XYZ file of C-alpha atoms in Angstrom:
298
model
C 124.903 -78.507 -3.331
C 123.902 -78.949 -6.711
C 124.180 -74.977 -9.181
C 121.679 -75.613 -12.343
C 123.937 -73.006 -13.980
C 121.684 -72.391 -17.711
C 123.195 -74.873 -20.207
C 123.834 -73.682 -23.538
C 122.485 -75.299 -25.793
C 121.190 -75.934 -30.100
C 120.723 -79.151 -31.505
C 119.951 -79.554 -35.145
C 120.638 -82.707 -37.578
C 123.995 -81.384 -38.175
C 125.709 -79.971 -35.485
C 124.722 -79.838 -31.346
C 127.180 -78.583 -28.381
C 126.313 -78.977 -24.896
C 127.636 -77.147 -22.099
C 127.320 -77.019 -18.401
C 129.106 -73.985 -17.303
C 130.260 -73.812 -13.194
C 132.526 -70.313 -14.555
C 129.983 -67.979 -11.790
C 129.357 -70.427 -9.554
C 131.477 -73.428 -9.376
C 130.247 -76.966 -8.949
C 132.546 -78.652 -5.434
C 132.920 -82.523 -5.167
C 134.436 -84.573 -3.225
C 137.967 -83.262 -3.927
C 137.039 -81.423 -7.258
C 135.800 -78.887 -8.344
C 134.227 -78.985 -12.091
C 134.350 -75.372 -13.699
C 133.349 -77.301 -17.010
C 131.452 -79.974 -19.011
C 129.991 -81.302 -22.573
C 130.584 -82.622 -25.888
C 130.221 -81.100 -28.892
C 129.237 -82.615 -32.294
C 130.703 -80.150 -35.477
C 130.703 -80.364 -39.160
C 134.014 -80.279 -41.166
C 136.464 -77.336 -39.808
C 134.190 -75.915 -37.550
C 134.739 -76.113 -34.169
C 136.376 -73.527 -30.553
C 138.093 -71.096 -31.552
C 141.374 -69.963 -29.440
C 141.138 -68.769 -25.196
C 143.249 -69.091 -22.740
C 141.977 -72.321 -19.978
C 141.394 -70.876 -16.695
C 141.946 -74.611 -14.658
C 142.777 -77.650 -16.063
C 141.238 -79.364 -19.148
C 140.620 -82.858 -20.559
C 139.717 -83.061 -24.261
C 138.322 -86.557 -25.725
C 138.000 -86.610 -29.867
C 134.633 -89.553 -29.813
C 134.492 -89.742 -33.790
C 135.905 -87.883 -36.781
C 139.610 -86.366 -36.569
C 140.735 -83.342 -34.728
C 142.795 -80.701 -35.474
C 143.923 -79.302 -31.477
C 145.921 -76.777 -30.948
C 147.837 -75.752 -28.005
C 150.155 -72.340 -28.063
C 149.925 -72.470 -31.797
C 151.957 -76.245 -32.033
C 148.582 -77.812 -34.782
C 148.572 -81.432 -33.599
C 146.178 -84.459 -35.779
C 143.476 -85.980 -32.458
C 141.457 -88.605 -34.722
C 139.263 -90.551 -32.344
C 140.732 -93.015 -28.498
C 143.055 -89.486 -28.384
C 143.069 -87.131 -24.991
C 144.097 -84.072 -24.657
C 145.289 -82.965 -21.148
C 145.297 -78.855 -20.900
C 146.590 -76.481 -17.954
C 145.899 -72.963 -17.300
C 147.705 -69.895 -19.465
C 148.202 -72.859 -22.205
C 145.665 -70.983 -25.292
C 143.526 -74.024 -27.138
C 141.410 -74.708 -29.840
C 139.766 -77.423 -31.206
C 138.252 -77.948 -34.865
C 137.458 -80.633 -36.814
C 139.225 -81.488 -39.804
C 137.762 -82.570 -42.252
C 134.370 -84.429 -41.907
C 132.226 -84.241 -39.047
C 133.615 -84.264 -35.775
C 132.350 -85.015 -31.834
C 134.662 -84.398 -28.613
C 134.228 -84.297 -24.850
C 135.618 -81.468 -22.456
C 135.534 -82.194 -18.891
C 137.065 -79.178 -17.062
C 138.420 -79.075 -13.729
C 140.095 -78.502 -10.831
C 141.669 -80.698 -7.859
C 141.712 -80.170 -4.544
C 146.068 -81.078 -3.295
C 143.939 -83.819 -1.002
C 142.398 -85.378 -4.805
C 145.190 -88.526 -5.542
C 146.182 -87.438 -8.643
C 146.317 -84.192 -8.260
C 150.525 -84.493 -7.574
C 150.738 -86.762 -11.178
C 148.811 -83.959 -13.164
C 150.551 -80.875 -11.864
C 154.100 -83.428 -13.244
C 152.603 -82.596 -16.270
C 152.047 -79.333 -16.523
C 155.702 -78.690 -15.236
C 157.103 -80.482 -18.828
C 155.462 -76.912 -20.527
C 154.369 -78.926 -23.983
C 151.277 -80.196 -25.195
C 150.259 -83.778 -23.631
C 148.497 -86.472 -25.708
C 147.717 -89.826 -25.411
C 146.375 -92.789 -27.191
C 143.220 -93.566 -25.327
C 143.782 -97.091 -24.474
C 140.412 -97.982 -22.540
C 137.089 -96.765 -24.050
C 137.153 -93.750 -22.046
C 133.442 -92.356 -24.314
C 131.380 -94.285 -21.441
C 132.161 -92.539 -18.394
C 131.867 -89.559 -20.756
C 128.053 -90.720 -21.497
C 127.636 -91.478 -18.658
C 129.008 -87.950 -16.563
C 126.653 -85.853 -18.500
C 123.838 -87.963 -18.043
C 124.239 -87.425 -14.116
C 125.278 -83.964 -14.379
C 122.661 -81.967 -13.658
C 120.105 -85.504 -12.482
C 117.827 -85.565 -9.729
C 118.765 -89.238 -8.744
C 119.928 -89.154 -5.246
C 123.108 -91.102 -5.582
C 124.028 -89.211 -8.934
C 126.463 -86.940 -7.679
C 127.886 -90.313 -6.108
C 128.079 -91.621 -10.694
C 129.266 -88.326 -11.903
C 132.320 -88.341 -9.667
C 132.481 -92.230 -10.128
C 133.336 -90.652 -13.961
C 134.979 -88.359 -13.433
C 137.766 -89.921 -11.352
C 137.624 -92.862 -14.146
C 138.091 -90.637 -16.774
C 141.517 -89.629 -15.058
C 142.446 -91.852 -14.429
C 142.494 -93.818 -18.459
C 144.255 -90.749 -19.461
C 147.202 -90.797 -17.313
C 147.474 -94.681 -18.021
C 147.007 -93.937 -21.084
C 149.937 -90.942 -21.563
C 152.212 -93.055 -19.391
C 151.137 -96.435 -21.385
C 150.644 -98.841 -18.629
C 150.099 -102.084 -19.474
C 146.582 -103.843 -19.438
C 147.328 -106.273 -16.530
C 145.532 -109.946 -17.164
C 144.940 -112.399 -13.994
C 148.304 -114.577 -13.221
C 146.845 -118.355 -13.879
C 148.421 -121.941 -13.500
C 147.073 -122.542 -17.156
C 143.249 -123.446 -15.538
C 140.546 -122.707 -18.728
C 138.455 -120.772 -16.468
C 142.257 -118.133 -15.926
C 142.362 -118.166 -20.070
C 138.253 -117.592 -20.249
C 138.517 -114.841 -17.877
C 141.513 -113.147 -19.540
C 140.303 -113.582 -23.166
C 136.920 -112.136 -22.482
C 138.474 -108.836 -20.323
C 140.307 -108.227 -23.302
C 137.449 -108.569 -25.948
C 134.953 -106.863 -24.080
C 138.122 -103.898 -23.206
C 139.244 -104.376 -26.863
C 136.252 -105.050 -29.205
C 136.004 -102.143 -31.583
C 139.410 -102.528 -32.377
C 139.657 -106.168 -32.983
C 141.296 -107.626 -35.596
C 143.000 -110.326 -33.926
C 144.272 -111.943 -30.462
C 147.648 -111.956 -31.778
C 148.176 -109.558 -28.760
C 146.728 -111.505 -26.711
C 148.984 -114.406 -27.834
C 151.744 -112.817 -26.941
C 150.509 -111.807 -23.436
C 148.968 -115.139 -22.550
C 152.074 -117.171 -23.587
C 149.647 -119.282 -25.929
C 149.248 -119.517 -29.848
C 146.700 -116.727 -30.717
C 145.243 -121.103 -32.503
C 145.025 -122.363 -29.121
C 143.543 -119.683 -27.600
C 140.696 -119.571 -30.836
C 140.284 -122.474 -28.977
C 140.168 -123.043 -25.496
C 137.356 -120.019 -26.473
C 135.385 -122.343 -29.004
C 135.473 -124.853 -27.200
C 133.725 -122.958 -23.722
C 131.360 -120.009 -25.673
C 130.083 -122.233 -28.266
C 131.546 -119.013 -30.922
C 134.086 -117.975 -31.889
C 136.512 -114.939 -30.761
C 135.276 -113.547 -33.852
C 131.203 -114.431 -33.132
C 132.030 -112.958 -30.015
C 133.645 -109.181 -30.437
C 131.111 -108.691 -33.526
C 128.091 -109.551 -31.391
C 130.064 -106.713 -28.765
C 129.658 -104.776 -32.317
C 125.679 -104.679 -32.988
C 124.781 -103.701 -28.682
C 126.758 -101.311 -28.295
C 125.350 -99.858 -31.795
C 121.768 -100.481 -30.478
C 122.930 -98.650 -27.722
C 123.870 -95.813 -29.771
C 121.585 -95.840 -31.271
C 119.138 -94.806 -28.594
C 120.952 -91.807 -28.189
C 118.793 -90.086 -30.615
C 122.167 -88.116 -32.006
C 124.131 -90.570 -33.380
C 123.049 -91.916 -36.373
C 124.003 -95.538 -38.485
C 125.965 -94.056 -40.876
C 128.226 -92.633 -38.015
C 128.335 -95.760 -35.419
C 128.031 -97.781 -38.543
C 132.241 -96.311 -39.397
C 132.596 -96.036 -34.994
C 131.670 -100.162 -35.304
C 134.215 -100.918 -38.434
C 132.173 -101.426 -40.829
C 132.768 -100.145 -44.468
C 128.851 -98.934 -45.241
C 126.028 -98.573 -43.805
C 124.362 -101.561 -45.937
C 126.030 -103.928 -44.621
C 126.275 -102.492 -41.199
C 121.850 -102.359 -41.330
C 122.363 -106.794 -43.049
C 124.190 -107.016 -39.814
C 122.363 -105.439 -37.745
C 118.993 -106.660 -38.300
C 120.648 -110.726 -38.401
C 120.781 -109.764 -34.649
C 117.984 -107.945 -33.548
C 115.632 -108.480 -36.250
C 115.024 -104.878 -37.196
C 116.788 -102.435 -39.124
C 118.849 -99.378 -37.061
C 116.221 -96.869 -38.768
C 113.087 -99.204 -36.870
C 115.086 -99.104 -33.806
C 116.114 -95.311 -33.452
C 112.592 -94.495 -33.421
C 111.318 -97.323 -31.193
C 113.430 -95.965 -28.426
C 112.650 -92.966 -26.128
C 113.470 -89.668 -26.604
C 117.227 -89.294 -25.281
C 118.371 -86.444 -23.284
C 118.953 -84.444 -25.768
C 115.556 -83.799 -27.424
């Protein structure tokens, strides 16, 4: 059953706060009760004051840097950091020195949920729980929020899958489980499969092939040669294209500025980002953004 609780929403040039709350009428999903979900963009020093947790909560910093406190203990959270908090803890989060955007997910898993026991183990530590995201989990948060109030008949199915992906990504990141690679016999196709999988998952932070070289057992130069021969472009060029395509995706969300996107994908200046974007798409980021259909937040 869907509960249409009024959404707190403010949108202006500087900040927005989307907060779907189901406290009064909890929203029951597959083996889980959804209590709250949303995202917040705030200026330096702004955020959410200390409050006592009523349920499990995953907080995820999308961009910028937060100062997060659990029971009065502060922790700096750069972009791509999870915090897991649980009932009776006191929690607050504020932007550190600049704009900051974060997602939040409040929930109660049923005892039958396959991850319930894993989450309970973390509460037994009775200490703040943080993890560095290894799986680009922001996309799962974005998809979940887009499906929260959708009338599409498959929206709840997508929502459940997104939430479970968020929980799995958090746990795998917390336990620092390795990104698995396909076992191979040296065949070029398998090497390429592993390279593409790695680059697609790590393109935002990609600097070189050294980490993948250690994982696959080949030199970085050999991997680069194999990739370039097969794909007709270098790994660096492939990653650049991925970054620009991701930038175009973010521009389609009318709540993300070109300057913010340039920082997210690793450009030092808006000028160099705009030049690369125009070369790839034939138009400036601003024109591309203005030509897209209005987003959910408008």
